[in-house]
Amino acid sequence: MLYLHFGMKKTVIISLLLLFAGVLSAQTTKVKGRVTDKETGEGIPFAAVLFEGTLNGVSTDMEGYYSYETRNPGSDILVAQIIGYETQSFRIVKGSFSQVNFSLMPVKRELTASFVKADNRYIKWMLSKIDEHRDRNDPEKRPEYSCKLYTKLELDMVNPRNPINKALIPSKFDFIYEYMDTSVVSGLPYLPAMISESTVHRFHRKSPALDKEIIEASRISGFSRDNALQQFTGSLHLRNNFYDSHINIFDVNIPSPLMKGGLLYYNYYIIDSLQVDGRKTYKIRFHPKKMVSSATFDGELLLDSEDFALRSIRAKLQKDGTINWLRDLVIEAENRRLPDSTWFYERSKFYADFSVTLRDSSKMMAFLGNREMYYFEPEFNVTDWSKLDDNVDQVHVVKDAAAKDDSYWEKARPYNLTPKEQGIYNMVDSVQNVPLYKNMYNFFNMLATGYWDTKYIGLGPYHSVFTFNGYEGVRLQAGLRTTKEFSRKMRFTVFGAYGFRDKAAKYGGKAEFMFGTEPWRKLTLTAKKDVVQLGSGTSAIDYESNIFKSILRTGDTHKMSPITEFSVRYDHEFTSGINASASLESMRIYDTWAVPFDTPDGGHLRSISSNQAHLQMRFSWKETWTRGVFAKQSMHTKFPVLTFDVVGALKGITRDDYSFLRTEFSLKYKMNLAPAGFSFIRMNAGHIMGKVPYPLLKLHEGNNSFFYDKNAFACMDYYEFASDTWASLIWEHNFNGFFLGKIPLLRKLQWREAVVLRTAWGTLSKANDGTRSLGAGSDATLLFPEGMTSLKTPYIETGVGITNILRLLRVDIAWRLTHVKRSPFAVTFGLDVRF
């Protein structure tokens, strides 16, 4: 499946869920503009832009630009001031967006050529003091705490009134434009399309480590009460703690201005000393250094001068295009000092502008995501942890979370909504009936699932309708499955296909029965007659036909095998980090002219079969999941994921079957190595006890196509190597533009570099060595296909790649270092959709 093999399913799910972030801001006062020198027209950095008589405001960046929004401006007079210039003020309208550009007159001519210099020597001392006080000031370093949260999220459509987008919205929905607003960051008009609110009880414990959230109430406009999106309305997803060394945004690590080594990435400027709540507070501006190729922030922070604690920060993603699909990103955070002289969270805000094009002037449809969180009632002596240990996920949604009425929400909100804000819920429900919105939702859903859903039936998967290969020739396939509207407890999937070269019909079906989603309990029955590629990279047997693989295939494409399969599988989740499955499987594999089943004595088998029991255990730590109605998807974990498989088969159940015991261990790990990118590590090792025909051995994963497969050996052919004892390692490191980003011309292309090393080793017992040259001297059940051998000499290949081409594609070249053939090189292409 394209959407699964390339990681697109996860990417699309993440993108969709992140689009649902926001805060109702119809009555927020927003100001945006630039402060310039009246004589030169140049931007003035570090000018203070404040509401008169208050500390509510922000300083300008290095080019003189600013943006700010607040619900409590305190004044309708906006002032710009800086030493050496005359102060200028404008009256604005509260509760609306205002574009205000200041042009300041220098007080004296000699002051116009002011020189701005970073205060890095003094900042070095400050950063060391921040690090010295980190354990006391960082709430996550506390032994334990619990608190209440109120979160509000919103998805907005940008440019809904441009001619193309407006043509897709029927005139009867024109009333929705009354709710349009303007982004304070980009200055672009937007229309709320989805909103949600939630109240959360958060728990944290340092030892033994525990981080959990109970979502006590949640409502999402236009969605059913038990919608899976509820689990993403808390704070654990997209949490931003600037005391961490790096801020993880959409799986991209951005260095925090508070990290001990902040001077590697930022220049710092102490621009003011204020009295906040009676305490001396430094206002510090930070700006990325030149030649830093990784993503960085630009912004300002307030630092308590006595505790060296972060009081507030506003960090904006530097506009250099190092993160895909993001035109703008702004994170704000505020902390408060408690009576015991420690600090805790008070409020945080997250703003993201998602767009296909990164130009501010673009009129294409884009999306804004905003999220705001308020923290209440912190407690630091949690007495009862027992009830939390029973919850499977880090985020647990209580049963009646979506059943709260309006009176509950009126009390839960930290501020009152105006009548216009309250009307947005009804308006958003109307937006979701607009054909444009429905079609976009269906399109993204198809990318994530492979199916175009009607009310009760989904048609697909789209990538399998038309395919071709050397064995079947042209293959046409049709399939359908029931939707959650048909039933949320059971789902049925069927398909039928026909190959015009082998002139054979294929068909199959699957029935899924859900007994619980948290914890996960699922029974799956499968039956099919199909053609598969043994030893493909994505899995031991790749059942999915795929038009993209068809297009990019090269070399032998006729070494496929007809199979019939019946299986019963039960999935059981003990905790979010311990998952198990048990299955009974019966499979028959048929020979072909390209994959013959020849015996050493000159005989021939038409087919072989395996009747087996399969037990799998999967272990992870602090892993987050998305839980749909019939499928759950791993979202993220910082730690390795371990999988153990045991497969046992007994002879005598069907004709030409075999007894064996197969044990296997796998490890997958994504290791962040900021600022030098990240590594993917995949290890696999196993052993087969017993005498089996070669289709049941470990067929090392080959790749006979130009299609990039992260789990396969790029230069290895199908049926080239087999083992009954083996170990393999695939290590890929993505530098994420660490080197190319420092080359001016290549930096504009935003290409990213990658290197890869793949190696495998294996042996064959005498009973399973069917090397064809042995002939009648072989003790194996079947002779190997021509050219297949063991891996006594380790197989090693390496490669380099360029990713993020047009923000979508990657090109890799790999070459063999051992087992070198006439053509030791392989070029592959693939999709690489990442932020």
XYZ file of C-alpha atoms in Angstrom, residues 99-689:
591
model
C -2.629 46.695 10.931
C -0.529 49.426 12.560
C 2.765 50.591 11.059
C 4.861 53.033 13.065
C 7.363 55.470 11.551
C 9.532 56.874 14.337
C 11.484 60.118 14.100
C 15.024 60.021 15.504
C 15.537 62.379 18.427
C 19.080 63.194 17.287
C 20.690 62.549 13.935
C 23.730 60.789 15.436
C 21.440 58.223 17.079
C 19.938 57.021 13.813
C 22.904 54.788 13.094
C 22.542 52.723 16.241
C 24.569 49.537 16.354
C 22.925 46.401 17.725
C 25.290 43.941 19.367
C 24.498 40.589 20.951
C 25.069 40.329 24.723
C 26.442 36.818 24.440
C 29.087 37.025 27.197
C 26.535 38.028 29.801
C 23.998 35.613 28.340
C 26.474 32.744 28.734
C 26.388 33.371 32.469
C 22.592 33.651 32.412
C 22.200 30.356 30.540
C 24.432 28.653 33.101
C 22.235 30.046 35.900
C 19.085 28.887 34.094
C 20.613 25.416 33.889
C 21.636 25.554 37.549
C 18.043 26.357 38.577
C 16.397 24.098 35.985
C 15.442 21.299 38.375
C 13.653 23.769 40.645
C 11.909 25.805 37.941
C 10.891 23.104 35.457
C 7.529 21.623 36.534
C 8.437 18.328 34.844
C 11.375 17.929 37.263
C 9.044 17.847 40.274
C 8.662 14.463 41.980
C 4.938 14.578 41.203
C 2.039 16.873 40.470
C -1.504 16.955 39.206
C -3.433 19.865 37.710
C -6.586 20.742 35.806
C -6.500 22.102 32.262
C -8.893 23.810 29.930
C -7.971 23.506 26.242
C -9.537 25.075 23.193
C -8.665 24.116 19.646
C -9.711 25.454 16.265
C -9.226 24.713 12.576
C -9.621 27.658 10.209
C -9.820 27.910 6.430
C -7.600 30.671 5.008
C -8.695 32.720 1.983
C -12.242 31.288 1.851
C -13.399 34.286 -0.185
C -10.955 34.103 -3.052
C -12.788 33.438 -6.352
C -11.773 29.776 -6.648
C -12.702 28.801 -3.107
C -15.842 30.932 -2.970
C -17.164 29.286 -6.134
C -17.184 25.992 -4.262
C -19.333 27.381 -1.420
C -23.064 27.661 -2.313
C -24.648 31.093 -1.896
C -27.030 29.805 0.795
C -23.976 29.525 3.073
C -22.949 33.183 2.632
C -23.932 33.914 6.243
C -20.778 32.123 7.407
C -18.667 35.054 6.198
C -20.015 37.091 9.117
C -17.660 35.036 11.302
C -14.508 35.734 9.309
C -11.470 37.011 11.180
C -7.855 37.910 10.409
C -4.698 36.111 11.497
C -2.465 38.297 13.639
C 0.628 36.439 12.388
C 0.069 36.359 8.619
C -2.579 39.063 8.261
C -4.663 36.702 6.098
C -8.439 36.326 6.443
C -9.786 33.037 7.767
C -13.042 31.302 8.583
C -13.441 28.892 11.542
C -14.179 25.391 10.252
C -13.833 23.209 13.350
C -13.607 23.916 17.069
C -13.285 21.861 20.208
C -13.084 22.344 23.966
C -11.960 19.971 26.669
C -11.294 19.831 30.383
C -8.451 17.610 31.462
C -6.991 16.221 34.689
C -3.268 15.772 34.185
C -0.988 13.602 36.364
C 2.805 13.511 36.406
C 5.184 11.378 38.447
C 8.950 11.278 38.090
C 9.645 7.893 39.673
C 8.329 5.452 38.720
C 7.740 7.488 35.571
C 4.133 8.251 34.757
C 2.454 10.865 32.566
C -1.274 10.506 32.067
C -4.259 12.622 31.256
C -7.908 11.988 31.911
C -10.129 13.915 29.517
C -13.172 14.567 31.672
C -15.155 16.586 29.129
C -14.783 17.148 25.415
C -16.856 18.459 22.565
C -15.892 18.817 18.926
C -18.181 20.676 16.561
C -19.821 18.514 13.945
C -18.584 15.176 15.315
C -20.270 12.353 17.123
C -19.861 12.026 20.869
C -17.537 9.037 20.677
C -15.282 10.450 17.971
C -11.651 9.294 18.090
C -10.390 12.880 17.901
C -11.286 13.370 21.562
C -8.009 11.727 22.579
C -6.076 14.591 20.921
C -7.819 17.436 22.737
C -5.607 17.195 25.829
C -2.088 18.543 26.362
C 0.168 15.495 25.908
C 0.104 15.792 22.121
C 2.167 18.761 20.947
C 3.338 19.673 24.451
C 6.019 22.347 24.469
C 8.345 22.755 27.457
C 11.092 25.295 26.791
C 13.150 23.888 29.660
C 13.780 20.866 27.416
C 16.846 21.108 25.208
C 14.729 20.786 22.074
C 11.094 21.479 21.241
C 9.592 18.643 19.186
C 7.175 19.996 16.563
C 5.689 17.477 14.151
C 8.690 15.182 14.740
C 11.143 18.023 14.051
C 13.456 18.990 16.939
C 13.989 22.737 17.313
C 16.640 23.956 19.809
C 15.150 25.733 22.815
C 16.476 29.223 23.597
C 16.783 28.054 27.236
C 19.041 25.085 26.478
C 22.498 25.167 28.043
C 24.123 25.295 24.615
C 21.774 27.962 23.277
C 24.692 30.107 22.075
C 25.390 27.504 19.395
C 22.154 28.491 17.711
C 21.120 31.954 18.907
C 22.345 35.459 19.524
C 20.765 37.046 22.605
C 19.981 40.689 23.315
C 18.998 42.065 26.742
C 16.655 44.863 25.692
C 14.965 45.892 28.934
C 14.649 45.405 32.669
C 11.072 45.437 33.991
C 9.189 45.154 37.254
C 6.645 42.327 36.898
C 4.606 41.440 39.989
C 7.146 43.447 41.987
C 10.089 41.378 40.779
C 12.938 42.433 38.536
C 12.553 40.745 35.191
C 14.816 40.756 32.122
C 13.331 41.088 28.648
C 15.625 39.135 26.309
C 15.400 38.927 22.539
C 16.842 35.887 20.745
C 17.630 35.558 17.052
C 19.147 32.635 15.063
C 22.830 32.796 14.243
C 23.995 32.776 10.657
C 24.928 29.440 9.071
C 22.624 27.486 11.387
C 20.911 25.094 8.989
C 18.447 23.482 11.393
C 15.041 24.923 12.236
C 15.250 27.687 14.851
C 13.061 30.202 16.674
C 13.065 33.987 16.714
C 11.381 35.786 19.593
C 11.591 37.168 23.106
C 11.334 35.939 26.671
C 10.914 37.348 30.169
C 13.326 35.916 32.730
C 13.001 36.377 36.499
C 16.304 37.899 37.623
C 16.366 36.191 41.037
C 15.065 32.680 40.320
C 16.296 32.599 36.702
C 12.891 31.161 35.881
C 11.032 31.587 32.622
C 8.109 33.941 33.168
C 6.951 34.029 29.537
C 8.185 33.377 26.023
C 6.995 34.050 22.502
C 8.886 32.017 19.903
C 8.235 32.215 16.174
C 9.660 29.717 13.707
C 12.361 31.371 11.631
C 11.103 31.679 8.051
C 13.723 29.698 6.193
C 11.566 26.856 4.915
C 13.363 24.134 6.889
C 10.019 22.657 8.006
C 7.655 21.575 5.262
C 4.025 22.622 4.961
C 4.367 25.307 7.651
C 4.099 28.914 6.540
C 4.111 30.216 10.116
C 4.491 28.765 13.592
C 4.248 30.666 16.871
C 4.443 29.237 20.393
C 3.679 31.262 23.507
C 4.008 30.143 27.109
C 3.469 31.812 30.465
C 4.494 30.525 33.903
C 3.572 31.854 37.345
C 5.383 31.950 40.664
C 3.628 30.013 43.416
C 3.499 30.917 47.135
C 6.224 28.346 47.872
C 8.566 30.297 45.526
C 8.488 27.620 42.827
C 7.108 28.047 39.317
C 4.327 26.311 37.413
C 2.538 26.522 34.062
C -0.136 29.187 33.643
C -1.015 29.377 29.955
C 0.312 28.222 26.610
C -0.644 28.924 23.037
C 0.227 27.266 19.753
C -0.374 28.736 16.291
C 0.394 26.998 12.975
C -0.305 28.015 9.382
C -0.426 24.919 7.171
C -0.099 25.546 3.457
C 1.014 23.782 0.278
C 2.806 26.975 -0.728
C 4.914 28.932 1.752
C 4.369 32.321 0.089
C 2.374 34.760 2.232
C 0.837 36.248 -0.918
C -0.631 32.939 -2.058
C -4.420 32.860 -2.472
C -4.606 29.074 -2.297
C -6.750 27.430 0.344
C -4.717 26.882 3.499
C -5.453 26.057 7.120
C -4.703 27.678 10.435
C -4.456 25.677 13.619
C -4.581 27.345 17.037
C -4.558 25.811 20.477
C -4.755 27.525 23.859
C -4.379 25.871 27.269
C -5.004 27.206 30.769
C -3.665 25.453 33.891
C -5.531 25.411 37.221
C -5.349 23.905 40.694
C -1.834 22.455 40.747
C -1.243 19.920 43.503
C 2.140 18.497 44.452
C 1.190 15.736 46.863
C -0.897 13.273 44.868
C -2.225 10.656 47.266
C -3.878 8.085 44.987
C -2.206 6.763 41.837
C -3.942 3.391 41.708
C -6.837 4.429 39.485
C -4.413 5.790 36.865
C -2.466 2.563 36.512
C -5.617 0.841 35.263
C -5.937 3.223 32.309
C -4.249 1.799 29.249
C -3.232 4.924 27.330
C -1.382 8.023 28.391
C -4.573 9.813 27.393
C -7.831 8.358 28.691
C -11.234 9.698 27.633
C -13.948 9.041 30.208
C -17.139 7.446 28.955
C -19.432 10.453 29.221
C -16.832 13.057 28.223
C -18.960 14.278 25.307
C -22.211 14.424 27.282
C -21.603 17.705 29.122
C -24.202 20.454 28.625
C -23.745 24.192 27.990
C -23.936 25.075 31.693
C -20.906 22.861 32.352
C -18.859 24.654 29.705
C -19.868 28.098 30.942
C -18.342 27.227 34.314
C -15.312 25.449 32.868
C -14.101 28.267 30.621
C -11.552 30.727 32.045
C -13.436 33.559 30.314
C -16.951 34.188 29.046
C -17.826 33.907 25.390
C -19.564 36.735 23.595
C -22.791 35.970 21.675
C -20.773 36.021 18.436
C -18.323 33.456 19.802
C -21.153 31.238 20.991
C -22.680 31.374 17.522
C -19.497 30.007 15.961
C -20.418 26.463 17.036
C -23.585 26.582 14.972
C -21.747 28.234 12.106
C -19.028 25.564 12.098
C -21.640 22.828 11.873
C -22.950 24.626 8.787
C -19.460 24.879 7.263
C -19.125 21.129 7.455
C -22.119 20.810 5.136
C -20.337 22.845 2.444
C -19.383 20.559 -0.498
C -15.829 21.958 -0.510
C -15.284 20.939 3.105
C -16.884 17.504 2.628
C -14.813 16.751 -0.456
C -11.596 17.814 1.239
C -12.395 15.652 4.256
C -13.172 12.644 2.030
C -9.970 13.190 0.055
C -7.717 13.260 3.126
C -9.579 10.302 4.568
C -8.942 8.356 1.343
C -5.227 9.145 1.526
C -5.150 7.850 5.100
C -7.241 4.713 4.595
C -7.138 3.916 0.873
C -10.952 3.941 0.641
C -13.476 6.510 -0.578
C -16.293 6.243 1.926
C -19.992 6.614 1.287
C -22.345 6.380 4.242
C -22.267 2.594 4.683
C -19.729 1.339 2.108
C -16.143 2.300 1.301
C -14.739 1.661 -2.178
C -11.073 0.787 -2.715
C -8.264 0.565 -2.059
C -7.567 3.076 -4.807
C -3.973 1.952 -5.444
C -5.054 -1.624 -6.282
C -7.731 -0.990 -8.908
C -5.279 -1.276 -11.810
C -1.873 -2.953 -11.474
C 0.419 -5.113 -13.566
C 3.257 -7.582 -13.015
C 5.166 -10.256 -14.873
C 3.047 -13.123 -13.582
C -0.517 -11.807 -13.834
C -0.016 -9.266 -16.588
C -2.642 -6.569 -16.237
C -4.651 -7.010 -13.054
C -7.983 -5.361 -12.352
C -9.376 -5.343 -8.838
C -12.494 -4.089 -7.124
C -13.088 -4.021 -3.395
C -15.361 -2.648 -0.739
C -15.729 -2.604 2.988
C -18.369 -1.495 5.430
C -17.970 1.802 7.286
C -18.431 2.667 10.939
C -21.885 3.998 10.046
C -22.840 0.431 9.127
C -21.509 -0.899 12.430
C -18.958 0.133 15.024
C -18.634 -3.441 16.321
C -17.940 -5.319 13.090
C -16.479 -4.567 9.667
C -16.521 -6.688 6.520
C -14.086 -6.360 3.606
C -14.193 -8.202 0.281
C -12.279 -7.968 -2.995
C -12.227 -9.622 -6.401
C -9.476 -9.444 -9.021
C -8.560 -10.914 -12.398
C -5.173 -11.294 -14.108
C -5.224 -11.250 -17.894
C -1.942 -13.158 -18.364
C -2.497 -15.994 -15.889
C -6.237 -15.901 -16.693
C -7.087 -16.550 -13.055
C -9.557 -14.966 -10.668
C -8.516 -13.919 -7.184
C -10.806 -13.109 -4.315
C -10.904 -12.787 -0.585
C -12.622 -11.396 2.440
C -12.064 -10.330 5.998
C -14.361 -9.982 8.993
C -13.298 -7.849 11.977
C -15.067 -7.946 15.331
C -14.326 -5.309 17.984
C -14.650 -6.162 21.667
C -12.971 -2.996 22.939
C -10.774 -0.108 21.855
C -9.227 0.818 25.211
C -7.773 -1.611 25.941
C -7.716 -3.008 22.387
C -9.576 -6.282 21.835
C -10.145 -7.483 18.274
C -10.893 -10.733 16.424
C -10.127 -11.001 12.696
C -11.116 -13.784 10.299
C -9.427 -13.855 6.885
C -9.800 -16.022 3.785
C -8.270 -15.341 0.377
C -7.036 -16.775 -2.890
C -4.432 -14.453 -4.339
C -0.953 -14.003 -5.801
C 1.874 -12.689 -3.581
C 5.572 -11.949 -3.690
C 7.444 -14.067 -1.174
C 10.397 -12.328 0.407
C 9.293 -8.788 -0.346
C 10.569 -5.997 1.844
C 7.486 -4.671 3.501
C 6.664 -7.974 5.164
C 7.507 -11.621 4.803
C 4.601 -11.909 2.363
C 3.346 -8.759 0.652
C -0.347 -9.309 -0.043
C -1.088 -5.851 -1.436
C -1.040 -5.097 -5.160
C 0.033 -1.543 -5.786
C 0.024 0.563 -8.964
C 3.044 2.534 -7.783
C 5.095 -0.603 -7.340
C 3.924 -1.766 -10.758
C 5.192 1.402 -12.393
C 8.561 1.281 -10.656
C 9.290 -2.446 -10.954
C 12.450 -3.605 -12.668
C 14.126 -6.965 -13.241
C 12.189 -10.190 -12.635
C 8.548 -9.452 -11.884
C 7.247 -12.950 -12.542
C 8.521 -14.697 -9.390
C 5.164 -14.430 -7.677
C 3.314 -17.317 -6.089
C -0.379 -18.211 -5.967
C -1.590 -18.868 -2.440
C -4.699 -19.736 -0.496
C -4.902 -18.628 3.114
C -7.230 -18.956 6.069
C -6.521 -17.372 9.419
C -8.071 -16.447 12.749
C -6.292 -13.719 14.724
C -6.976 -12.213 18.122
C -5.318 -8.950 19.251
C -5.091 -8.233 22.957
C -3.689 -5.118 24.618
C -2.453 -5.510 28.182
C -1.151 -1.936 28.456
C -0.340 0.689 25.854
C 3.222 -0.658 25.874
C 2.444 -4.397 25.911
C 0.445 -5.769 22.998
C -0.072 -9.373 21.995
C -1.650 -11.276 19.149
C -2.407 -14.965 18.753
C -3.433 -16.542 15.476
C -4.090 -19.835 13.765
C -2.991 -19.822 10.124
C -3.336 -22.271 7.274
C -1.638 -21.390 3.996
C -0.960 -23.302 0.797
C 1.652 -22.040 -1.678
C 1.609 -23.235 -5.305
C 4.611 -23.592 -7.588
C 5.095 -21.763 -10.888
C 7.540 -22.116 -13.750
C 9.660 -19.300 -12.274
C 9.459 -20.586 -8.689
C 9.498 -24.394 -9.101
C 9.135 -26.929 -6.310
C 11.713 -29.488 -7.486
C 12.846 -32.234 -5.114
C 16.483 -33.489 -4.926
C 15.441 -36.919 -6.230
C 14.146 -35.411 -9.474
C 10.526 -35.254 -8.371
C 8.183 -32.282 -8.277
C 5.571 -30.934 -5.870
C 2.613 -28.913 -7.053
C 2.199 -27.152 -3.703
C 3.262 -27.040 -0.082
C 1.300 -25.984 2.980
C 1.833 -24.753 6.491
C -0.605 -25.068 9.405
C 0.711 -23.002 12.240
C 0.022 -21.185 15.472
C 1.555 -17.738 15.754
C 2.129 -15.773 18.963
C 3.491 -12.225 18.880
C 4.444 -9.946 21.777
C 5.207 -6.276 21.214
C 6.852 -4.094 23.872
C 7.225 -0.311 23.889
C 7.559 2.510 26.416
C 5.618 5.771 26.567
C 4.127 5.130 23.156
C 1.146 7.182 22.014
C -1.536 5.756 19.748
C -4.420 6.909 17.635
C -7.441 4.719 18.278
C -9.973 4.509 15.503
C -13.045 2.341 15.389
C -11.327 -0.669 13.759
C -7.616 0.194 13.702
C -5.057 1.737 15.969
C -1.879 3.414 14.783
C 1.353 4.092 16.641
C 2.009 7.819 16.753
C 5.248 8.319 18.619
C 7.690 6.948 21.121
C 11.181 8.096 22.060
C 12.216 4.551 22.903
C 12.896 1.324 20.980
C 10.005 -0.974 20.077
C 10.705 -4.699 20.594
C 8.760 -7.519 18.955
C 9.019 -11.260 19.651
C 7.404 -13.861 17.380
C 7.003 -17.583 17.910
C 5.506 -19.703 15.118
C 4.912 -23.405 15.570
C 3.588 -25.808 12.907
C 2.536 -29.470 13.015
C 2.745 -31.959 10.190
C -0.156 -34.171 9.184
C -3.054 -31.727 9.154
C -3.077 -31.185 5.385
C -1.182 -32.618 2.408
C 2.498 -31.683 2.064
C 2.716 -29.766 5.327
C 5.643 -29.610 7.785
C 6.563 -29.384 11.446
C 8.821 -26.550 12.589
C 9.369 -23.932 15.270
C 10.339 -20.405 14.240
C 11.472 -17.776 16.774
C 12.163 -14.203 15.754
C 13.167 -10.927 17.401
C 12.827 -7.427 15.913
C 13.792 -3.944 17.085
C 12.742 -0.602 15.635
C 14.096 2.659 16.976
C 14.039 6.260 15.847
C 16.931 8.044 17.533
C 16.988 11.838 17.490
C 20.501 13.276 17.198
C 19.739 16.993 16.966
C 21.094 19.123 15.419
C 22.544 16.487 13.085
C 19.185 14.875 12.240
C 17.886 11.478 13.272
C 18.489 7.775 12.677
C 16.160 4.870 11.942
C 17.467 1.558 13.258
C 15.857 -1.783 12.368
C 17.264 -5.058 13.648
C 15.987 -8.575 13.066
C 17.240 -11.986 14.146
C 15.735 -15.447 14.231
C 16.056 -19.220 13.999
C 13.991 -21.995 12.427
C 14.117 -25.396 14.088
